[in-house]
Amino acid sequence: MRMPDGIKWCFVATVVALSASMATAQQSQKVDDKALKNASRNGDDWLTNGRDYQETRYSPLKQIDASNVGKLGLAWYYDTDSDRGTVETTPIESNGTLYATLPWSVVVALDARTGKEKWRWDPVIGHMNFPPGSIGNPNKVRTGPSVCCGPANRGVALYDGKVYVGTLDSRLVALDAETGKVVWDVQTIGKNEDYSITGAPRIVKGKVIIGNAGGEYAVRGFITAYDAETGKQLWRFYTVPGDPSKPFESKALEAAAKTWSGDWWKLGGGGNAWDGISYDPELDLLYVGIGQGGPWVQGFRSPKGMDNLYLCSIVALHPDTGELAWYFQTTPADTWDYDAVQSMTLADLKIDGKMRKVIMQAPKNGFFYVLDRRTGKFISGAPYVKVTWATGLDPKTGRPIEAPGMRYENKEVDVAPGPAGGHAWQSMSYNPNTGLVYIPALDSTFRYISTKEFKPELGVYNWGIVFRPVAPPAPGESVAAPPANQAFLSAWDPVTEKERWRVPQMNGGGTVTTAGNLVFAASAGGDLVAFSADKGEKLWSVKLLPGLANPSTYMLDGKQYISVLSGRGGKARIYTFALDGNVPVPPPSAGPPPPPPPGAAPAAPPTQNQQQ
């Protein structure tokens, strides 16, 4: 039966209105505990730093796939006009708005369809203290807290109409998601102390979880939970024990104190949680990566050696109380700056015929770890980059078997990896379809030299080592300089602990992988590149500003987008791509590279990898 024209148009209008209403409803979903718990199944949005609680950085979207990725074009770009500094953020998208952070803890909210700025919040941190030669805006007045390697920030968290960000002057700030106005602002540590926050907060059960940086200054690390609505501190877990003459904050720290010696607490000890955080809602366990010792040289902070818990560890905490459930230490008695703060990915893997709930990490020390995330028990591990400091891992415990002669007190020693690590802040990703983890990796060797006299000072790097050029060999000597660093993208099989494929010169930023059999990664020269996730075939690339952060992907109005922040400081841009995008890509015009840390020699680790 033929429908009358009037009724037909009324019907069509109704369908269009309903479709628009459904689309609007889809894009105005509340970011709450349920949304965060189900983020792994929601391909439309990118709600948290690693896309989901499991920190997989895997998207189920497949509109863009290996067959059509060559048609990607620029949909829009946004010039950040930010101050100088490294960019390390992951763009977060919800309800049609893209949120990102810039150097100096600046937050921007953009229309995710067009790149038009909705609001911009600047904490006005124009007083950071950078030691001579470090990365800082030379126009800033140097009075106040200190920062290791530049005014970076890795992103925000979203929850219940608010945007949460940690700042370089160690504040945790809640902003209204619609307006950018401050809702609450708390100081996480005393002003003008040698701490900073560069990592992205995470939201767990109505709590904002945040750590801090500062290990280069030999402070005492901790991680804290705040009420997401009010900013009230709920609990704090210190990562290393304090003064043993005073009551310990927990039995976990009382036990840890038995693994330290000397007057370590007077130096702080280190152990800053400056990046990786994951959460398992089913087990209700929060996983936090812990940084290196402060100072680096163990003999200066713990003269009798010992393991120095909980440095360079993964700790599992009960999120309601902050109490320790278990720990696994990747580098006992660390003296090489082998943080274990790198991203931790949760997955269910079939190993030896049995499904295992695992946590995976590629920390700085060069070994890829697979642990039981219920108990922290070691399952497997193998070197994913060149490793000389250890000959392997104990097959039962996972404890490294330290190679002789690798400690450098009162001598010079070449060690691999160097302080840049096998993997640092650049995000790795896991694709459940290929079963592979994609690691922006680095083969590096560094000549470690301890200082002859160590005198800790406030506001100054307290590494305990010497950064200086490697002297040419004297006549008749055959001493050679350490080999040059080699960056690459590694597709790692966590079940077999073997590399499946590798692409050289691909450690210029983080990765994201999708159901479209794709993995996006960055070259050292500033190329955003798409590879086939199963074989590593190069399918598409575009030249951007050198210095990429971590990409993300989302879907709006039936169109999939890929967004990434790239560049250094005032030259930085946010680029967003889509199929058949036709905006001309602005020509790359990289500014001068950031200066190295104070006293850094050519053999020193790359700043972007050392970044806290």
XYZ file of C-alpha atoms in Angstrom:
612
model
C 0.000 0.000 0.000
C 1.344 3.405 -0.999
C 1.858 5.831 1.898
C 0.357 9.344 1.408
C 3.045 11.987 0.866
C 2.077 13.962 3.978
C 2.268 10.914 6.205
C 5.461 9.828 4.463
C 7.241 13.105 5.187
C 5.951 13.093 8.742
C 7.270 9.565 9.156
C 10.656 10.510 7.671
C 10.902 13.583 9.886
C 10.094 11.478 12.936
C 12.748 8.914 12.046
C 15.325 11.668 11.487
C 14.401 13.309 14.792
C 14.597 9.995 16.625
C 17.950 9.222 15.006
C 19.287 12.629 15.985
C 17.925 12.158 19.493
C 19.582 8.744 19.769
C 22.865 10.165 18.460
C 22.671 13.022 20.971
C 21.889 10.581 23.771
C 24.799 8.409 22.673
C 27.143 11.375 22.789
C 25.921 12.645 26.163
C 26.419 9.498 28.160
C 27.645 10.150 31.655
C 31.206 9.151 32.502
C 30.589 7.205 35.700
C 31.792 3.959 37.270
C 29.678 1.878 34.889
C 30.960 3.698 31.799
C 34.583 3.302 32.907
C 34.072 -0.374 33.728
C 32.566 -0.975 30.274
C 35.033 1.239 28.380
C 36.674 -1.766 26.706
C 33.389 -2.517 24.909
C 32.693 1.106 23.959
C 34.529 1.886 20.754
C 32.864 5.259 20.269
C 34.690 7.068 23.078
C 38.188 7.080 24.551
C 37.364 7.653 28.216
C 40.593 7.058 30.095
C 44.331 7.251 29.540
C 44.790 3.685 28.266
C 41.245 3.623 26.733
C 40.080 1.125 29.367
C 40.918 0.041 32.903
C 43.075 -2.722 31.419
C 45.278 -0.098 29.699
C 45.244 -2.089 26.447
C 45.069 0.929 24.110
C 43.099 -1.393 21.836
C 40.008 -0.088 20.050
C 37.255 -2.369 18.673
C 36.659 0.188 15.913
C 37.342 -1.111 12.395
C 35.873 1.437 9.993
C 39.495 2.273 9.278
C 41.228 -1.005 8.482
C 44.190 -2.462 6.660
C 42.337 -2.297 3.341
C 41.426 1.410 3.389
C 43.873 3.090 5.790
C 45.646 4.512 2.745
C 42.673 6.852 2.301
C 43.282 8.564 5.647
C 43.499 12.324 5.396
C 43.663 15.232 7.800
C 40.200 16.160 9.126
C 41.391 19.076 11.274
C 44.342 20.362 13.244
C 44.748 22.678 16.227
C 47.791 24.850 16.871
C 48.342 24.696 20.626
C 50.400 27.890 20.993
C 51.928 26.284 24.064
C 55.150 27.104 25.828
C 58.226 25.098 25.038
C 58.369 21.521 26.314
C 57.856 17.877 25.416
C 54.347 16.620 24.580
C 53.282 13.260 26.007
C 49.492 13.414 26.412
C 46.856 10.946 25.234
C 43.797 12.766 23.810
C 40.658 11.785 25.769
C 37.286 11.938 23.971
C 33.765 11.908 25.445
C 30.443 13.412 24.360
C 31.987 14.945 21.247
C 34.704 16.800 23.153
C 38.424 16.079 22.957
C 40.525 16.862 26.037
C 44.316 17.100 25.997
C 47.138 18.540 28.081
C 50.054 20.663 26.912
C 53.408 21.512 28.504
C 53.120 23.420 31.795
C 49.927 21.491 32.708
C 47.676 23.486 30.385
C 44.358 21.744 29.531
C 42.394 22.300 26.322
C 38.894 21.129 25.368
C 38.148 20.965 21.648
C 35.181 20.070 19.469
C 36.184 16.533 18.480
C 34.549 16.927 15.047
C 36.172 20.199 14.022
C 39.036 21.014 16.421
C 37.423 24.285 17.459
C 38.510 25.324 20.943
C 35.769 25.176 23.577
C 37.880 26.273 26.505
C 41.461 26.427 27.722
C 42.703 26.296 31.314
C 46.175 27.499 32.248
C 47.412 26.974 35.834
C 49.934 29.789 35.171
C 52.970 27.915 36.381
C 55.512 30.516 35.390
C 57.836 29.988 38.316
C 59.234 26.488 37.896
C 62.863 25.986 38.849
C 64.905 24.249 36.169
C 68.541 23.554 36.975
C 70.990 25.138 34.507
C 70.806 23.400 31.136
C 67.562 21.539 31.781
C 64.474 21.809 29.600
C 62.558 24.893 30.529
C 61.250 28.036 28.988
C 64.188 30.457 29.295
C 61.708 33.270 29.862
C 60.393 31.641 33.063
C 61.652 32.871 36.415
C 63.444 30.032 38.194
C 62.080 29.986 41.726
C 60.056 27.132 43.179
C 59.645 23.381 42.626
C 62.049 21.482 40.394
C 61.346 19.235 37.410
C 63.532 16.506 35.988
C 63.331 16.629 32.246
C 60.803 19.163 31.060
C 57.301 20.531 31.737
C 55.455 17.519 30.272
C 52.000 16.197 31.147
C 50.456 12.871 30.074
C 46.782 13.717 30.214
C 43.550 14.050 32.127
C 40.865 11.855 33.670
C 37.087 12.288 33.220
C 34.359 11.535 35.736
C 30.885 12.837 36.565
C 31.096 16.074 34.602
C 34.638 16.915 35.698
C 38.106 16.875 34.167
C 40.989 16.042 36.519
C 44.604 17.045 35.949
C 47.827 16.939 37.970
C 50.100 19.953 37.682
C 53.835 20.538 37.706
C 53.553 22.332 41.045
C 52.021 19.150 42.522
C 48.369 20.187 42.615
C 45.431 17.977 41.694
C 42.706 20.080 40.069
C 39.110 19.282 39.135
C 37.669 21.354 36.269
C 34.095 21.614 35.046
C 34.003 19.570 31.835
C 31.713 22.067 30.065
C 33.346 25.335 31.064
C 36.876 24.566 32.265
C 36.264 26.437 35.506
C 37.963 25.142 38.658
C 35.682 23.022 40.874
C 38.320 22.187 43.466
C 42.101 22.437 43.767
C 44.248 20.551 46.298
C 47.979 20.702 46.990
C 49.251 17.106 47.082
C 52.557 18.033 48.745
C 54.009 21.109 50.392
C 54.781 24.027 48.113
C 58.356 24.476 46.877
C 59.273 20.842 47.570
C 61.120 18.847 44.923
C 58.044 17.033 43.621
C 55.999 17.475 40.486
C 53.128 15.688 38.735
C 53.517 14.727 35.083
C 51.310 11.614 34.942
C 47.617 11.288 34.124
C 45.175 10.660 36.993
C 42.982 7.534 36.984
C 39.453 7.188 38.389
C 38.565 4.106 40.446
C 35.278 3.774 42.381
C 34.808 7.515 42.793
C 38.438 8.108 43.719
C 41.064 10.070 41.815
C 44.343 8.155 41.912
C 47.520 10.153 41.337
C 51.253 9.650 41.887
C 54.123 12.079 41.379
C 57.572 12.597 39.896
C 60.763 13.816 41.526
C 62.966 10.739 41.845
C 65.849 12.668 40.294
C 65.820 14.832 43.426
C 65.885 11.929 45.909
C 62.453 12.531 47.407
C 60.149 9.919 48.969
C 57.557 8.628 46.507
C 53.886 7.971 47.189
C 50.521 7.484 45.513
C 47.300 9.031 46.815
C 43.546 8.627 46.434
C 41.244 11.679 46.590
C 37.462 11.881 46.663
C 36.430 12.769 43.106
C 33.591 15.012 44.277
C 35.302 16.997 47.018
C 39.071 16.548 46.644
C 39.373 15.141 50.171
C 42.375 12.865 50.661
C 41.200 9.305 51.361
C 44.449 7.365 51.633
C 48.156 7.524 50.772
C 50.561 4.673 50.064
C 54.240 5.503 50.469
C 56.442 3.500 48.130
C 59.532 3.423 50.371
C 59.790 3.384 54.185
C 60.426 6.536 56.180
C 62.399 7.275 59.325
C 62.610 3.938 61.236
C 62.702 5.780 64.565
C 59.077 6.769 63.955
C 56.013 4.520 63.553
C 55.678 3.169 60.019
C 52.535 4.096 58.089
C 51.735 0.405 57.432
C 52.982 -3.132 58.002
C 53.997 -3.178 54.340
C 56.468 -0.358 55.010
C 57.647 -1.955 58.234
C 58.535 -5.059 56.198
C 60.140 -2.943 53.472
C 62.402 -1.187 55.996
C 64.190 -4.494 56.602
C 65.461 -4.299 53.012
C 67.165 -0.912 53.490
C 70.279 0.208 55.394
C 71.943 3.401 56.498
C 70.131 6.746 56.661
C 68.166 6.367 53.413
C 65.180 8.343 54.708
C 67.274 11.496 55.006
C 67.649 11.420 51.199
C 64.054 10.370 50.548
C 64.790 7.076 48.821
C 62.946 7.699 45.528
C 60.281 5.305 44.274
C 58.070 7.881 42.571
C 54.934 6.602 40.809
C 55.095 8.938 37.822
C 53.202 7.063 35.104
C 51.611 3.583 34.882
C 48.369 2.754 36.738
C 45.875 -0.040 35.905
C 42.789 -1.477 37.601
C 40.932 -4.808 37.565
C 37.268 -4.285 38.562
C 36.681 -8.037 38.905
C 39.537 -8.590 41.345
C 39.160 -5.055 42.713
C 42.906 -4.515 42.608
C 44.761 -1.344 41.670
C 48.180 -1.803 40.042
C 50.827 0.922 40.319
C 54.299 1.065 38.780
C 57.090 2.313 41.068
C 60.185 4.249 40.026
C 63.910 4.082 40.692
C 65.903 4.862 43.795
C 67.003 8.325 44.790
C 69.925 8.752 44.458
C 70.617 6.258 41.672
C 73.804 4.876 43.212
C 72.624 2.365 45.786
C 75.699 2.746 47.959
C 74.783 6.367 48.670
C 71.217 5.623 49.801
C 71.611 2.095 51.251
C 75.298 1.372 51.972
C 74.808 -2.308 52.860
C 72.945 -3.052 49.644
C 69.781 -5.208 49.992
C 66.672 -5.103 47.798
C 65.301 -1.653 48.761
C 61.560 -2.323 48.536
C 59.397 -1.139 46.871
C 61.694 0.494 44.322
C 61.277 -0.641 40.698
C 58.227 -2.728 41.538
C 54.649 -3.338 40.512
C 52.475 -3.031 43.625
C 48.875 -4.222 43.818
C 46.752 -2.174 46.222
C 43.215 -2.474 47.575
C 41.622 0.685 46.119
C 39.299 1.272 49.076
C 42.093 1.467 51.636
C 45.419 1.714 49.799
C 46.666 -1.402 51.597
C 49.200 -3.615 49.840
C 47.888 -6.872 48.343
C 51.107 -8.028 46.658
C 54.253 -6.740 44.991
C 56.727 -7.878 42.356
C 60.140 -6.224 42.155
C 61.615 -6.138 38.660
C 65.042 -4.762 39.662
C 66.092 -5.438 43.263
C 68.859 -3.151 44.552
C 68.481 -0.928 41.482
C 71.394 1.343 40.686
C 70.764 2.008 36.946
C 67.516 4.060 36.994
C 65.376 1.088 35.895
C 61.921 2.415 36.745
C 58.994 -0.004 36.611
C 56.459 2.788 36.041
C 55.816 1.897 32.406
C 52.291 1.022 31.258
C 50.866 -2.197 32.693
C 48.409 -4.110 30.492
C 45.847 -6.581 31.820
C 44.743 -9.516 29.666
C 43.507 -13.097 29.824
C 46.017 -15.338 28.044
C 46.108 -19.059 27.380
C 49.468 -20.219 28.691
C 50.448 -23.888 28.790
C 46.857 -24.819 27.973
C 45.393 -22.828 30.857
C 43.698 -19.418 30.836
C 45.571 -17.033 33.075
C 44.621 -13.550 34.294
C 47.863 -11.691 33.696
C 49.472 -8.293 33.992
C 52.170 -7.444 31.419
C 54.894 -4.829 31.536
C 57.990 -3.851 29.556
C 59.882 -1.772 32.158
C 63.143 0.059 31.648
C 65.338 -2.882 32.705
C 64.861 -4.595 29.316
C 62.838 -7.664 30.339
C 59.201 -8.221 29.339
C 57.205 -9.615 32.287
C 54.025 -11.676 32.445
C 52.663 -12.017 36.004
C 49.572 -13.543 37.567
C 47.580 -10.424 38.415
C 45.709 -12.181 41.233
C 48.838 -12.978 43.202
C 51.803 -11.238 41.559
C 53.412 -14.635 40.903
C 55.946 -14.692 38.087
C 54.798 -16.544 34.972
C 57.432 -15.673 32.377
C 59.953 -13.073 31.268
C 62.504 -12.484 28.547
C 64.666 -9.613 27.234
C 62.911 -7.528 24.575
C 65.992 -5.307 24.019
C 69.720 -5.729 24.516
C 70.465 -6.540 28.185
C 73.926 -6.825 29.733
C 73.261 -5.983 33.400
C 71.657 -9.408 33.971
C 72.188 -12.821 32.408
C 68.537 -13.808 32.729
C 65.643 -14.296 35.148
C 65.144 -17.039 37.713
C 62.518 -19.285 36.038
C 60.600 -19.758 39.299
C 60.704 -16.329 40.905
C 61.520 -13.964 38.049
C 64.337 -12.442 40.061
C 67.071 -11.163 37.742
C 70.417 -12.932 37.737
C 72.748 -9.967 37.940
C 75.828 -10.138 35.743
C 79.174 -9.619 37.509
C 80.848 -6.229 37.341
C 77.738 -4.209 36.484
C 77.851 -1.958 39.566
C 79.827 1.195 38.961
C 80.824 2.626 42.329
C 84.405 3.895 42.029
C 84.671 2.776 38.393
C 83.188 3.274 34.929
C 80.925 0.579 33.487
C 79.065 0.293 30.177
C 75.601 -1.158 30.797
C 72.613 -1.991 28.598
C 69.968 -0.728 28.759
C 71.024 2.748 29.843
C 68.885 5.128 31.935
C 66.708 5.742 28.874
C 65.560 2.159 29.353
C 64.248 -0.381 26.908
C 60.848 1.341 27.107
C 59.743 4.547 28.837
C 56.594 6.732 28.759
C 55.656 6.000 25.137
C 52.528 3.854 25.295
C 52.578 0.190 24.355
C 49.340 -1.458 23.193
C 47.882 -4.987 23.097
C 45.704 -6.441 20.328
C 43.678 -9.502 21.450
C 43.125 -10.528 17.821
C 46.811 -10.857 16.991
C 47.833 -11.666 20.562
C 50.709 -9.191 20.221
C 51.966 -6.316 22.356
C 53.409 -3.361 20.439
C 56.364 -1.778 22.252
C 58.173 1.447 21.270
C 61.571 0.057 22.255
C 65.159 1.237 22.492
C 68.484 -0.593 22.440
C 70.783 1.611 24.485
C 74.125 1.383 26.238
C 75.318 3.953 28.756
C 78.606 4.538 30.548
C 77.752 4.850 34.240
C 80.196 6.799 36.413
C 79.545 7.453 40.110
C 80.528 10.716 41.748
C 83.529 10.568 44.048
C 81.805 12.689 46.665
C 78.034 12.849 47.060
C 76.438 15.833 48.789
C 72.651 15.990 48.363
C 71.222 19.449 47.754
C 67.690 20.765 47.632
C 66.478 21.601 44.125
C 69.461 19.976 42.402
C 69.736 16.623 40.629
C 70.751 14.055 43.244
C 71.624 11.143 40.961
C 75.020 10.399 42.425
C 76.431 9.859 38.937
C 78.495 11.910 36.502
C 77.222 12.872 33.060
C 80.206 13.713 30.890
C 81.445 12.982 27.389
C 83.192 9.670 26.966
C 86.847 10.547 26.574
C 88.658 9.253 23.476
C 91.055 6.408 24.218
C 94.610 7.331 25.057
C 97.404 6.207 22.716
C 97.682 2.450 22.940
C 94.267 2.018 24.594
C 91.444 0.098 22.954
C 88.562 1.496 25.005
C 85.608 2.315 22.729
C 82.602 4.545 23.285
C 79.266 2.848 24.010
C 77.331 1.938 20.848
C 74.705 4.369 19.571
C 71.079 3.939 20.626
C 68.798 2.053 18.223
C 65.029 2.714 18.341
C 62.430 0.324 16.955
C 58.817 -0.865 17.184
C 58.609 -4.417 18.497
C 55.598 -6.728 18.064
C 55.996 -9.004 21.075
C 54.238 -12.319 21.706
C 53.647 -12.449 25.496
C 52.783 -16.174 25.451
C 55.983 -17.352 23.774
C 58.044 -14.374 25.028
C 59.436 -13.853 21.529
C 59.450 -10.980 19.078
C 57.151 -11.606 16.094
C 58.277 -8.658 13.954
C 60.238 -5.411 14.227
C 60.378 -2.043 12.425
C 63.481 0.135 12.955
C 63.478 3.850 13.834
C 59.971 3.716 15.337
C 60.244 5.007 18.907
C 59.108 8.600 18.395
C 55.886 8.303 20.400
C 53.266 5.866 21.664
C 51.082 3.290 19.926
C 47.415 2.394 19.506
C 46.018 -0.779 17.900
C 42.558 -1.527 16.494
C 40.205 -4.288 15.378
C 40.927 -3.140 11.818
C 44.239 -5.066 11.986
C 46.146 -1.835 12.482
C 48.761 -0.453 14.809
C 49.637 3.251 14.696
C 53.120 4.254 15.815
C 55.558 7.163 15.452
C 58.978 7.447 13.881
C 61.836 9.358 15.459
C 61.568 11.856 12.602
C 57.930 12.752 13.244
C 56.018 10.353 10.984
C 52.708 8.896 12.137
C 52.672 5.436 10.547
C 50.033 2.701 10.210
C 51.215 -0.916 10.084
C 49.271 -4.135 9.697
C 48.983 -5.458 13.236
C 49.622 -9.077 12.292
C 52.628 -8.716 9.951
C 54.049 -5.228 10.471
C 53.557 -4.155 6.850
C 53.709 -0.384 6.370
C 50.338 0.761 4.991
C 50.235 4.563 5.426
C 52.257 7.428 6.854
C 52.150 11.201 7.203
C 54.896 13.656 8.179
C 54.036 15.633 11.325
C 56.048 17.778 13.691
C 58.789 15.665 15.317
C 58.046 14.525 18.844
C 54.742 12.629 18.903
C 52.772 11.860 22.048
C 50.293 8.947 22.350
C 47.501 8.568 19.741
C 43.851 7.699 20.425
C 40.830 6.844 18.248
C 37.086 7.419 18.558
C 33.830 7.436 16.542
C 31.463 10.383 16.000
C 28.448 10.574 13.673
C 29.457 7.278 12.109
C 33.018 8.452 11.368
C 36.183 7.093 12.988
C 38.926 9.564 13.903
C 42.586 9.189 14.891
C 44.040 12.012 17.045
C 47.584 12.696 18.206
C 49.521 15.618 19.678
C 52.878 16.260 18.068
C 55.676 18.810 18.229
C 57.783 20.605 20.748
C 56.352 23.442 22.761
C 55.117 26.446 20.836
C 55.248 24.457 17.581
C 52.978 21.674 18.878
C 49.741 20.720 17.115
C 46.888 18.293 17.637
C 46.241 16.429 14.378
C 43.042 14.463 13.722
C 42.619 12.121 10.746
C 39.628 10.393 9.126
C 38.912 8.516 5.901
C 38.857 10.932 2.973
C 39.915 13.852 5.170
C 40.889 16.679 2.822
C 42.492 19.389 4.961
C 46.040 20.130 3.736
C 48.647 18.942 6.223
C 50.643 21.975 7.406
C 54.330 21.573 6.550
C 56.389 20.334 9.485
C 58.502 23.087 10.947
C 60.216 21.663 13.969
C 61.739 24.059 16.418
C 65.175 23.483 17.899
C 65.451 20.216 19.827
C 65.150 20.538 23.599
C 68.496 20.825 25.389
C 69.807 17.765 27.260
C 69.784 17.480 31.065
C 72.544 19.315 32.939
C 75.981 18.005 32.124
C 74.588 15.499 29.640
C 77.043 14.022 27.199
C 76.319 12.471 23.803
C 76.214 9.123 25.568
C 73.486 10.346 27.932
C 69.971 8.906 27.535
C 67.516 10.702 25.260
C 65.518 13.192 27.285
C 62.145 11.998 25.997
C 62.844 8.472 27.267
C 64.183 9.572 30.620
C 61.202 11.837 31.227
C 59.422 11.758 34.559
